[in-house]
Coordinates of C-alpha atoms in Angstrom, one line a residue:
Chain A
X1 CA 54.6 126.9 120.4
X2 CA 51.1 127.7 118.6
X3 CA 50.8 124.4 117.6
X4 CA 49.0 121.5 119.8
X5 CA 51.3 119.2 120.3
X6 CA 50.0 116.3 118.1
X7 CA 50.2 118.4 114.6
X8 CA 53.2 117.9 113.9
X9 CA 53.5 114.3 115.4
X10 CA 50.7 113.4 112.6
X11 CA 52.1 115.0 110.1
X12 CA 55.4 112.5 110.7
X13 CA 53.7 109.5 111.8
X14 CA 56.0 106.8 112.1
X15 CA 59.4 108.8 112.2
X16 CA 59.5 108.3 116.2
X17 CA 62.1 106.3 117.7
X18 CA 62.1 104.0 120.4
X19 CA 64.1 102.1 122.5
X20 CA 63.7 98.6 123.9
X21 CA 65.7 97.3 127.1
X22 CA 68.9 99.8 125.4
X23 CA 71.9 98.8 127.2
X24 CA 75.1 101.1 125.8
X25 CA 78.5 101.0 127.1
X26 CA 81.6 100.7 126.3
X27 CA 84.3 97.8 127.1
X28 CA 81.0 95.8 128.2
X29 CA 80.5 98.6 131.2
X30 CA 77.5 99.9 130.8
X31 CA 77.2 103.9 130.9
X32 CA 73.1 103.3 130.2
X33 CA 71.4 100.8 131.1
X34 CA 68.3 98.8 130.7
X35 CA 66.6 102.1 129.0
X36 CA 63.1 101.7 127.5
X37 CA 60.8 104.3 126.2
X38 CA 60.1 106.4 123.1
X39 CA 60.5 109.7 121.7
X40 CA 57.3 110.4 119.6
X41 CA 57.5 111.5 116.1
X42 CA 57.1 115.6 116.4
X43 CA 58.2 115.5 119.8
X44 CA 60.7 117.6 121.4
X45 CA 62.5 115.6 123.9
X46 CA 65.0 117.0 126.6
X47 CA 67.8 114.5 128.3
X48 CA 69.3 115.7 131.0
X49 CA 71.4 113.9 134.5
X50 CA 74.7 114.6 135.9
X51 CA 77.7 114.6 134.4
X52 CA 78.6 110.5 133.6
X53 CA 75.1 109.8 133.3
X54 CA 75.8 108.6 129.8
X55 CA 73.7 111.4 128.1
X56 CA 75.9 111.5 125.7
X57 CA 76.5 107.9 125.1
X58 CA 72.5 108.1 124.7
X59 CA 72.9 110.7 122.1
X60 CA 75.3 108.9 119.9
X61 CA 73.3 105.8 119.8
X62 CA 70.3 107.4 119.3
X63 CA 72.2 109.0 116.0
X64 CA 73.2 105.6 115.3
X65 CA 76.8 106.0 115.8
X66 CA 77.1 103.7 118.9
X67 CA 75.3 100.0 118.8
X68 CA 73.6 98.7 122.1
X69 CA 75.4 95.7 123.5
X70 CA 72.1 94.8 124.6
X71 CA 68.1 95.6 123.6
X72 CA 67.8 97.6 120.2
X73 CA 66.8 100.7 119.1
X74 CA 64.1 101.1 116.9
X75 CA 63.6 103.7 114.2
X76 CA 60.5 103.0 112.0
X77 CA 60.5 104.6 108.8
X78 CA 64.1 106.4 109.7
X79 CA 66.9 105.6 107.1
X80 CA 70.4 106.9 108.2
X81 CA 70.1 109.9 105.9
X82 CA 66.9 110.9 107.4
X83 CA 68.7 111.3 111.3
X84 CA 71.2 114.7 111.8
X85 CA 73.6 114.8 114.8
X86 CA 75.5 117.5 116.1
X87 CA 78.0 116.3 118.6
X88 CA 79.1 118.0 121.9
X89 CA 81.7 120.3 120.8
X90 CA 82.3 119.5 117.0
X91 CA 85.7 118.1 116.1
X92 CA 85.7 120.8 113.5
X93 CA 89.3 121.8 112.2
X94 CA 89.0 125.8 112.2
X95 CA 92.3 126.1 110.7
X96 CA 91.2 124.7 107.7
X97 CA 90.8 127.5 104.8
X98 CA 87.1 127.1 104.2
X99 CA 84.2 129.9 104.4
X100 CA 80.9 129.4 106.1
X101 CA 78.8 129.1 102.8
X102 CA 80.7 126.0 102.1
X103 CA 80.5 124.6 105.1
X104 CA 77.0 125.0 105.5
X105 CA 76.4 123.7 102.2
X106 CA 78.1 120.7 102.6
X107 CA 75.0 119.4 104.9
X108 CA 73.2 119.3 101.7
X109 CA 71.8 116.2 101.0
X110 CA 73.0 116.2 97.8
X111 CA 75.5 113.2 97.8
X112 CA 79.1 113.4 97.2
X113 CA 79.0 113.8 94.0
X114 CA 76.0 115.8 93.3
X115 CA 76.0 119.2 91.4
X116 CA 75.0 121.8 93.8
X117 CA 72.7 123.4 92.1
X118 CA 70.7 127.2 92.2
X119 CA 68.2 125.1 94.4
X120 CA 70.3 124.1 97.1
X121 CA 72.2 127.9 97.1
X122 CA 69.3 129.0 97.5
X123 CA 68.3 126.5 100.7
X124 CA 71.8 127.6 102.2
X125 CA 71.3 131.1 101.7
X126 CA 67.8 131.3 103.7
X127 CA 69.6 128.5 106.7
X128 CA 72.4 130.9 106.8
X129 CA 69.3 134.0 107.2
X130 CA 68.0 131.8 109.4
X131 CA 70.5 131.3 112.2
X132 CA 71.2 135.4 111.5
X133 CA 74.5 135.1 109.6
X134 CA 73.7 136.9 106.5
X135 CA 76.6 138.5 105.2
X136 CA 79.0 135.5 106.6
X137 CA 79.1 133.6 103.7
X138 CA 82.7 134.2 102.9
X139 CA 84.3 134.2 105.8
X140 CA 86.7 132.0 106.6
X141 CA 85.4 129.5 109.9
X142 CA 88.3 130.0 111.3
X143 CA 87.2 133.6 112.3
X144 CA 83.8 132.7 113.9
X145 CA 83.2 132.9 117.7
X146 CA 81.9 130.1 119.6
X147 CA 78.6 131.8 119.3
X148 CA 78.3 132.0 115.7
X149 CA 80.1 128.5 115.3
X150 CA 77.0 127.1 116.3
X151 CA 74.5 129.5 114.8
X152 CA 76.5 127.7 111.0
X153 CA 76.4 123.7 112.8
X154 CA 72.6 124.7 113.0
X155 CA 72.2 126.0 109.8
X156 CA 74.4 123.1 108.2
X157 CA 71.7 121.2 110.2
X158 CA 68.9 122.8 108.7
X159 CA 70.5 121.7 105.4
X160 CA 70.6 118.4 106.5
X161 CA 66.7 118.4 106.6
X162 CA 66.5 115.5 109.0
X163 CA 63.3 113.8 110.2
X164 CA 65.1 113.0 113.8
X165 CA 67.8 115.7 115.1
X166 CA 70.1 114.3 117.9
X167 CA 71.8 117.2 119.6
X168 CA 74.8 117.1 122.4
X169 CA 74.6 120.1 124.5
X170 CA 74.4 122.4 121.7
X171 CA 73.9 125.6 123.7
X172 CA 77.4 124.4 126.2
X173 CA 79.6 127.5 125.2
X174 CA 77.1 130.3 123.6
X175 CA 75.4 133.5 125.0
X176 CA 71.7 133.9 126.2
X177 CA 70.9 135.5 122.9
X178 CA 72.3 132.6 120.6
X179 CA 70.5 130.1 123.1
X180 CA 67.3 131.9 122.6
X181 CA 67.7 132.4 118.7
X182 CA 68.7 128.7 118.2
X183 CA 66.2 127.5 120.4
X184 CA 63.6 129.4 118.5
X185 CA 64.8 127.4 115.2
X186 CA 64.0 124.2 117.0
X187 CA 60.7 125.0 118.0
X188 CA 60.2 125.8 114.4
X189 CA 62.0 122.6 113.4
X190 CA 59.4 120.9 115.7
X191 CA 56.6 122.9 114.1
X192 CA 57.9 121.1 110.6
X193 CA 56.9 117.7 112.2
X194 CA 60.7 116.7 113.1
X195 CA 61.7 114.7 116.1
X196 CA 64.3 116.5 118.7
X197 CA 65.9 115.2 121.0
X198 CA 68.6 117.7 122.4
X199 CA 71.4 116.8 125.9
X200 CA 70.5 119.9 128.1
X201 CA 72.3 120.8 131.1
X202 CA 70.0 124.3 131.5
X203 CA 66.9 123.0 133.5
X204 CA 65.2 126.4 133.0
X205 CA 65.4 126.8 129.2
X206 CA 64.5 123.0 129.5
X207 CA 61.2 123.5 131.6
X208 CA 60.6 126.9 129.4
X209 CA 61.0 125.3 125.8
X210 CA 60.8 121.5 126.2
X211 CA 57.7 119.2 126.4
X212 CA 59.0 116.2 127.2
X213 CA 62.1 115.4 129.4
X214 CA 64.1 111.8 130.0
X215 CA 66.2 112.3 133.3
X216 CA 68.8 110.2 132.9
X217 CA 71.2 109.0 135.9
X218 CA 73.0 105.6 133.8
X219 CA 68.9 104.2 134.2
X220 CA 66.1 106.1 133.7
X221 CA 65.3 108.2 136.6
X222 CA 62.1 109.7 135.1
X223 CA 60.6 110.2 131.4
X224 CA 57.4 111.7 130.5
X225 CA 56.2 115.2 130.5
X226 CA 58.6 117.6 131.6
X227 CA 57.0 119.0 134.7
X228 CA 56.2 115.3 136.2
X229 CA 59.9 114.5 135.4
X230 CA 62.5 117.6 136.5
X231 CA 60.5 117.4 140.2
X232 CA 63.2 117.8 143.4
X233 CA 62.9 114.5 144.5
X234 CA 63.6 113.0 140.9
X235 CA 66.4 115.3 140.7
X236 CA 68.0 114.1 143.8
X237 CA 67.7 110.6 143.6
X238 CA 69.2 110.9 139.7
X239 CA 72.4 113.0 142.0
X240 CA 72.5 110.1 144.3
X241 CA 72.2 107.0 141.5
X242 CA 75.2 108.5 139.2
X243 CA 78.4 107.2 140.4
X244 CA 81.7 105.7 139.0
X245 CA 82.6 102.7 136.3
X246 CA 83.0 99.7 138.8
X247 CA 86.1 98.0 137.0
X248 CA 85.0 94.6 139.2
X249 CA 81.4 94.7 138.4
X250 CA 79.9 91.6 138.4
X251 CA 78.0 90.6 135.0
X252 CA 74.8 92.2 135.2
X253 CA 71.9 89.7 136.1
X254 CA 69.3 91.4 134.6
X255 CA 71.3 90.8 130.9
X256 CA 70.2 87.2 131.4
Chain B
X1 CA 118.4 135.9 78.8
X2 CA 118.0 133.5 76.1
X3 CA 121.3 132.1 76.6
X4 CA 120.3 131.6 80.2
X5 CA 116.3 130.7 80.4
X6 CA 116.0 129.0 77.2
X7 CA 118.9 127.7 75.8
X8 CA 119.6 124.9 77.9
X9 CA 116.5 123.3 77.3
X10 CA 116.2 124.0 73.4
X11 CA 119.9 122.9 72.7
X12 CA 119.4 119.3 74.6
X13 CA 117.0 116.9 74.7
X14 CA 117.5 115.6 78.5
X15 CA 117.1 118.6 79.7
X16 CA 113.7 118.8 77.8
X17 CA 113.1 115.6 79.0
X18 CA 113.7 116.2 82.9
X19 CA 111.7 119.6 82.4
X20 CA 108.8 117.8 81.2
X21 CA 109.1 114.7 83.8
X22 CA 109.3 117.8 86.7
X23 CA 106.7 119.3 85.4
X24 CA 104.3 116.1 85.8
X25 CA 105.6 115.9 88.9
X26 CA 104.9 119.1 90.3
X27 CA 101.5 119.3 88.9
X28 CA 100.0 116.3 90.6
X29 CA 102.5 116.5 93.8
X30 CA 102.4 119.5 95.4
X31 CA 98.2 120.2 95.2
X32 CA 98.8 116.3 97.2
X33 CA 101.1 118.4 99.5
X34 CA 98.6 120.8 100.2
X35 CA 96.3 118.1 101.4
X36 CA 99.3 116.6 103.5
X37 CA 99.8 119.6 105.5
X38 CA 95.7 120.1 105.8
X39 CA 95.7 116.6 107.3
X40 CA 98.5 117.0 109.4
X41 CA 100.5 114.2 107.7
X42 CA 103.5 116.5 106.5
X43 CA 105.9 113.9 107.4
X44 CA 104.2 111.0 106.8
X45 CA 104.9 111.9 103.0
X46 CA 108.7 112.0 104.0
X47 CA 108.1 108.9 105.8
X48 CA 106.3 106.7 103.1
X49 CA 108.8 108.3 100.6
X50 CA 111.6 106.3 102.6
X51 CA 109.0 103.1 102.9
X52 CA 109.2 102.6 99.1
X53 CA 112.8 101.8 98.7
X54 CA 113.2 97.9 100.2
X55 CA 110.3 97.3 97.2
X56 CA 112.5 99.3 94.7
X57 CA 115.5 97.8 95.8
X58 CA 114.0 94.3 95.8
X59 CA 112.8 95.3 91.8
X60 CA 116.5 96.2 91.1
X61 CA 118.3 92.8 92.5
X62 CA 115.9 91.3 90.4
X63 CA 116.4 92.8 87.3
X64 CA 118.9 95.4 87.7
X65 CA 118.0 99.7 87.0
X66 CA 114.3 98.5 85.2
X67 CA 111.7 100.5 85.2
X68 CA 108.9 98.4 85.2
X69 CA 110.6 96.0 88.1
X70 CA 111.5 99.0 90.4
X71 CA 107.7 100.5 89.8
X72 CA 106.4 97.6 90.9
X73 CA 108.3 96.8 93.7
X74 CA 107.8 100.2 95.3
X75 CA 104.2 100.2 94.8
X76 CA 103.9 97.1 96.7
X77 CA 106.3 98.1 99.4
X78 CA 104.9 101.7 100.0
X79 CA 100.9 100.2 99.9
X80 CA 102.3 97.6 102.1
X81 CA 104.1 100.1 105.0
X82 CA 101.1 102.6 104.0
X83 CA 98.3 100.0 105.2
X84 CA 100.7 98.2 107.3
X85 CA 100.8 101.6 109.6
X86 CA 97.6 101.9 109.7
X87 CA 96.9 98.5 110.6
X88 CA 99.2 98.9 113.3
X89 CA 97.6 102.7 114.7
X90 CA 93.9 101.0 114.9
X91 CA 95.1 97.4 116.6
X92 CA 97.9 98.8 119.1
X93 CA 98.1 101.5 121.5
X94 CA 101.1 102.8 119.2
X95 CA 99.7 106.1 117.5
X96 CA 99.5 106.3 113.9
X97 CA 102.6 108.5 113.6
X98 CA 104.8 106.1 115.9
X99 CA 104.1 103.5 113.9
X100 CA 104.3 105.2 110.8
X101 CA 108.2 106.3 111.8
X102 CA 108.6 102.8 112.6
X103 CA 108.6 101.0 109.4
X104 CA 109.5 103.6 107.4
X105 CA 113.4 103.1 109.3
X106 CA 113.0 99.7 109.5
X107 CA 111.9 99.8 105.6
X108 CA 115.1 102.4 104.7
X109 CA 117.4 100.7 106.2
X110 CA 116.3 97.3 104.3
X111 CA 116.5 99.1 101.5
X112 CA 120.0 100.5 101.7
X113 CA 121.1 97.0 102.8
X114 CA 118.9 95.4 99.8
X115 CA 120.5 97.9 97.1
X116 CA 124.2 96.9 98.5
X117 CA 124.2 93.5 98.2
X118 CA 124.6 93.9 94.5
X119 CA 124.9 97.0 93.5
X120 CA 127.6 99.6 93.3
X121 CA 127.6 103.3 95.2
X122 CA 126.7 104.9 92.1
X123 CA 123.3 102.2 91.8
X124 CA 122.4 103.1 95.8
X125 CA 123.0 107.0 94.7
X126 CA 120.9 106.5 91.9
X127 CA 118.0 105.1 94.1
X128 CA 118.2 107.5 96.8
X129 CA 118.3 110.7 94.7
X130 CA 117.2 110.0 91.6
X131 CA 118.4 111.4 88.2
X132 CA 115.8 113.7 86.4
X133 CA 118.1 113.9 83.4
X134 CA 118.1 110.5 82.5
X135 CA 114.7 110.2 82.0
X136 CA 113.9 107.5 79.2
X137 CA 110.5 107.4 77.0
X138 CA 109.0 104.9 79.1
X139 CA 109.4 107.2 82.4
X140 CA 108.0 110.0 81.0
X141 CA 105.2 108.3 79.7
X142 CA 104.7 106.6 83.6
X143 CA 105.4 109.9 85.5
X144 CA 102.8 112.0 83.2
X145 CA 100.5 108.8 83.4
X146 CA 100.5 109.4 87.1
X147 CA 100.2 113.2 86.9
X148 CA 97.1 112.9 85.0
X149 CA 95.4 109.8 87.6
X150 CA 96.2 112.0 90.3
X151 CA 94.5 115.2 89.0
X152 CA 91.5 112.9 88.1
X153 CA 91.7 111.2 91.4
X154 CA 91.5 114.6 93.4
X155 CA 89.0 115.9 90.8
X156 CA 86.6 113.0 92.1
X157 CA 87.5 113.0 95.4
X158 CA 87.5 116.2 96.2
X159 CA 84.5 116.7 98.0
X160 CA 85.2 113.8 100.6
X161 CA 88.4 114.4 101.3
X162 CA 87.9 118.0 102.1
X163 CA 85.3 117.0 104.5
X164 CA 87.0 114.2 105.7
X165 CA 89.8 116.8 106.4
X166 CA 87.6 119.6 108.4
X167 CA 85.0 117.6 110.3
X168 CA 85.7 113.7 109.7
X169 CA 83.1 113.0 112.7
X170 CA 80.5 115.0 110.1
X171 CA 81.1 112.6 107.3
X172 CA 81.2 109.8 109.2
X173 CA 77.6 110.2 110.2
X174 CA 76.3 111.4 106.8
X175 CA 77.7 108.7 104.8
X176 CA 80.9 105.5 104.8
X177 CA 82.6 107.3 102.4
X178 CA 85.6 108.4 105.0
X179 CA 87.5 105.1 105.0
X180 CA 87.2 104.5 101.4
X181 CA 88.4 108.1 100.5
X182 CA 91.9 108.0 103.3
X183 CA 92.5 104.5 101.2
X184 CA 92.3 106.6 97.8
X185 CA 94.0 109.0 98.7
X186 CA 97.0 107.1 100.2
X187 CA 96.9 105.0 96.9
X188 CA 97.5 108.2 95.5
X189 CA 99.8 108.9 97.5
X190 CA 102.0 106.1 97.2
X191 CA 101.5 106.0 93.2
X192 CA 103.1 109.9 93.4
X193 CA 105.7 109.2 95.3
X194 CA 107.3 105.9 92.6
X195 CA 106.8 108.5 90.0
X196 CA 108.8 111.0 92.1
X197 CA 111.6 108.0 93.3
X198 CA 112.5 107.7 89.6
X199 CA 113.1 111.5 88.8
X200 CA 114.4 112.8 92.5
X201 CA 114.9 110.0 94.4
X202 CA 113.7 108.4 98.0
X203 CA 115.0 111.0 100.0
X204 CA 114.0 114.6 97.5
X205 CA 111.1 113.2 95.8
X206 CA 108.8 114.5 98.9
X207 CA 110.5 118.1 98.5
X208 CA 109.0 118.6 95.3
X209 CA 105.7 117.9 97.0
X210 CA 105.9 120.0 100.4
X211 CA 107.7 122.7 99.6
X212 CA 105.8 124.2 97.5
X213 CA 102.9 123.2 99.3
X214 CA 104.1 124.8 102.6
X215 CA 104.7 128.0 100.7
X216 CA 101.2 128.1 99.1
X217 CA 99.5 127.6 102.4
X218 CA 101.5 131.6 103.1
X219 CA 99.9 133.2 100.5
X220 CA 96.3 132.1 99.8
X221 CA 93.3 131.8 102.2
X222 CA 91.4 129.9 99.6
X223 CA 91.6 126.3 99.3
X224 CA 91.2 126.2 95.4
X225 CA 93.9 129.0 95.2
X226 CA 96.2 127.0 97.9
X227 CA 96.1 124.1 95.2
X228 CA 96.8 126.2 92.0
X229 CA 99.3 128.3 93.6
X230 CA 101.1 125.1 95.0
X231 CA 101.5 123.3 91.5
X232 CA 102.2 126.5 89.8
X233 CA 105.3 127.3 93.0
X234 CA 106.9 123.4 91.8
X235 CA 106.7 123.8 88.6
X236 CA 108.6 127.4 88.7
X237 CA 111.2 125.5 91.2
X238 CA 111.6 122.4 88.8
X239 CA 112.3 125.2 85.9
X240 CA 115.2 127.0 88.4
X241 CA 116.3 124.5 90.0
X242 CA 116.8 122.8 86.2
X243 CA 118.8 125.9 84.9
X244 CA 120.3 126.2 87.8
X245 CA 121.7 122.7 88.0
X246 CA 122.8 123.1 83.8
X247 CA 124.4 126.3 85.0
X248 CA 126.5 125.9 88.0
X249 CA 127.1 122.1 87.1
X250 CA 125.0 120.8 90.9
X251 CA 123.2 117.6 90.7
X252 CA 119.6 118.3 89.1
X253 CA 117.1 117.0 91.9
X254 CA 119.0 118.5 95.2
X255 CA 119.0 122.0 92.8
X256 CA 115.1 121.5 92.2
X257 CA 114.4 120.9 95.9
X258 CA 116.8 123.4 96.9
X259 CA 114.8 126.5 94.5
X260 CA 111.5 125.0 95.9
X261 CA 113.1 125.5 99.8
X262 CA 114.1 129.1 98.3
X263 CA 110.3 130.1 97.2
X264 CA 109.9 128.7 100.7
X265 CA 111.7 130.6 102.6
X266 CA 111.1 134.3 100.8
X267 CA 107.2 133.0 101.3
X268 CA 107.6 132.2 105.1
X269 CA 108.7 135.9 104.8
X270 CA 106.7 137.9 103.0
X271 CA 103.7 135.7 102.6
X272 CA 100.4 137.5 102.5
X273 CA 98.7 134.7 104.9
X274 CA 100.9 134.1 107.9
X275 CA 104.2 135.6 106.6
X276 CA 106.5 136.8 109.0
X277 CA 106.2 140.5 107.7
X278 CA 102.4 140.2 108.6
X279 CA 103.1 138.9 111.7
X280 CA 105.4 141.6 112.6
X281 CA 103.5 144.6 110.7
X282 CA 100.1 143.8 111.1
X283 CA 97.9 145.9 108.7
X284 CA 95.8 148.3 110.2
X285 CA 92.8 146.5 111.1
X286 CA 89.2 147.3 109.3
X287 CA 86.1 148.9 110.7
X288 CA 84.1 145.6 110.9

């Protein structure tokens, strides 16, 4: 965190993403709605709410993945290739008899045909040093812990080389030291110029580590710096605003 | 051992003939069946197996035991049930599997019915077990023709399908390659399984291509040895079972399934990844 804030923002200028009016749902219930805002290119963006605050729905749009039923999303100077998303607990089959190197490799943006060359070894070699699994490369995923699951979805990540990195709780199931380690690698994918924009339920590693916070309760509760945002009152009025799917609502006026 | 091994096959020419077609077969079949069990669709081979008859059958009222006729027709009937099923898992709340089991009774049955309408018991045994040692020029020339499509096929597809096998939400965010590589690979799928309904039959043709794949998956950890080993398992089963069958006079395609259920069984005991024996008599663990 050496870095003022707007290095990296200028270095990407034009990679940001904002959203306009977003409404997302599914079955034309809305889990977010009415959402407007931006995540700045080189910005580091927290989202966090209750459970059923549509954080993740939020996520999977934001990857492109889920289209608004209302308002749009826009991503200047983004093509598809250029955003990464790591889903809340990847639907990865461990079972299947594949080692880490290959799996990491695979998020090289090389095409599905493309020789994988020396070059991109190389690249997965120093991702696989860099989320500390040296020495993994042959072992089979099935024999990973949760732990170092994650540490190889980061460095298939880091492979991915993505301008704008979606992540969905990605530190749900792994120690303090794997948090800390992985959240180092995002400060230093942040560093790089790259927009993140990670689901958090940890408010501590989120006040310690990220800038900017949306607090997200199906609207926006707050979003802007993160010590204006996670604030008592915020946090309680986001507690009181989450509630269930009414299956009767009304059509909403406001879509008019 | 000559007399045994070899003589069978250099004294007659449809035995030659069937070794060859097998061998086609197990080449491009079972490294399919590897994929099968990967994708958790081990019976869905059985079932779309079952799914090509009504079209063979329909081939055959036509114009009788044809080859070209009865190709055709179970192409078209096993794309149909293969799509069809699909169709069916995405716009009802029946699960792919349910529908899958579905039409592939409602498709036997039709079948059965189809082939009895005009043929004779020998016809309907012919269609639901094959005979590998009647294998004409034209056969062999379509069975290795699909051998060598298949290998190509995986060859290209490789990559895809074995990400659209471990992490399909991954490469559905990366690129739209997903949907057009389950089609391939079901095309595939189907074209495999006409070449194996003309040497084995509707109901063994899939042994040839689980089996072996199943006892593969007991040995190797790898997924490029899991494929070798698999093709190299049905080919030794197509040779026993063949020699077996000249031997001991049984009919030719239940003796190749049955040596390919043999390998089967010694591997679910002794194999070296997830055998019984393993599971039983754990080696001593390592130091890290």
């Amino acid at each position: 965190m050496s870095q003022s804030p707007d290095s990296g923002a200028a270095r990407a200028k034009g990679c940001g993403v904002a959203l306009q009016n977003v409404t997302l749902g599914y079955d034309g219930h809305p889990a977010v709605h009415h959402l407007s805002g931006d995540f700045p290119a080189g910005s580091m963006t927290a989202i966090c709410g209750p459970n059923g605050a549509g954080k993740s729905t939020l996520a999977r749009a934001l990857a492109g993945a889920l289209k608004p039923i209302g308002g749009a999303i826009l991503r200047e100077g983004l093509p598809a290739r250029a955003i990464a998303y790591l889903p809340q607990a990847a639907e990865i089959d461990r079972t299947f008899p594949m080692d880490v190197f290959d799996m990491v490799v695979s998020g090289a943006r090389v095409g599905l045909f493309g020789a994988l060359g020396a070059r991109v070894r190389e690249s997965a070699e120093r991702a696989l040093a860099a989320v500390g699994l040296q020495g993994f490369e042959r072992r089979p995923i099935g024999a990973l812990s949760g732990g170092q699951t994650q540490r190889m979805l980061f460095a298939r990540l880091m492979m991915q080389d993505a301008r704008f990195l979606v992540l969905d709780e990605p530190f749900a199931a792994v120690d303090e030291r794997t948090t800390a380690d992985l959240t180092a690698l995002l400060e230093r994918w942040r560093g790089e110029g790259r927009t993140i924009v990670a689901v958090l339920h940890d408010l501590a590693e989120v006040r310690a580590h990220f800038r900017r916070t949306l607090l997200l309760a199906r609207e926006c509760v707050a979003w802007g710096p993160t010590s204006d945002v996670l604030t008592a009152d915020n946090l309680a009025r986001a507690r009181r605003m989450s509630e269930a799917f009414d299956e009767s609502a009304a059509a909403c006026e406001r879509a008019a | 051992m000559h007399d045994l091994f070899i003589a069978p096959f250099a004294d007659f020419a449809f035995m030659r003939r069937a070794l060859v077609g097998a061998v086609a077969l197990s080449l491009s079949g079972a490294p399919l069946g590897v994929f099968l069990i990967l994708r958790r669709m081990s019976l869905s081979g059985d079932a779309m197996a079952h799914a090509i008859l009504p079209g063979a059958a329909i081939g055959y009222l036509v114009a009788g035991l044809s080859l070209p006729a009865m190709t055709i027709g179970g192409l078209a009937a096993g794309l149909v049930v293969a799509f069809g099923a699909g169709l069916a898992a995405r716009a009802t709340s029946l699960r792919e599997d349910a529908s899958l089991a579905a039409f592939y009774l409602v498709s036997l049955a039709l079948g059965v019915t189809l082939v009895s309408l005009r043929g004779s018991n020998i016809d309907l045994l012919h269609v639901l077990f094959g005979n590998v040692l009647a294998l004409d020029d034209s056969a062999l020339m379509l069975l290795s023709a699909i051998a060598s499509l298949t290998l190509l096929a995986l060859a290209l597809l490789y990559r895809p399908l074995v990400l659209d096998t471990v992490d399909p939400a991954f490469l559905a965010t990366t690129t739209r390659a997903g949907s057009a590589t389950q089609i391939a690979f079901l095309g595939v799928l189907v074209l495999n399984l006409v070449a194996g309904f003309h040497a084995l039959g509707t109901l063994m043709s899939v042994g040839l291509m689980m089996l072996p794949a199943a006892s593969a998956r007991l040995w190797a950890r790898r997924l490029e040895t899991t494929l070798a080993l698999a093709a190299l398992f049905a080919v030794l089963a197509a040779y026993i079972g063949l020699v077996a069958s000249y031997r001991l006079a049984t009919p030719s395609g239940p003796s190749i399934v049955l040596a390919a259920g043999a390998i089967y069984f010694l591997s679910l005991i002794f194999g070296a990844s997830g055998g019984a024996l393993r599971h039983f008599a754990p080696r001593r663990h390592l130091e890290a």
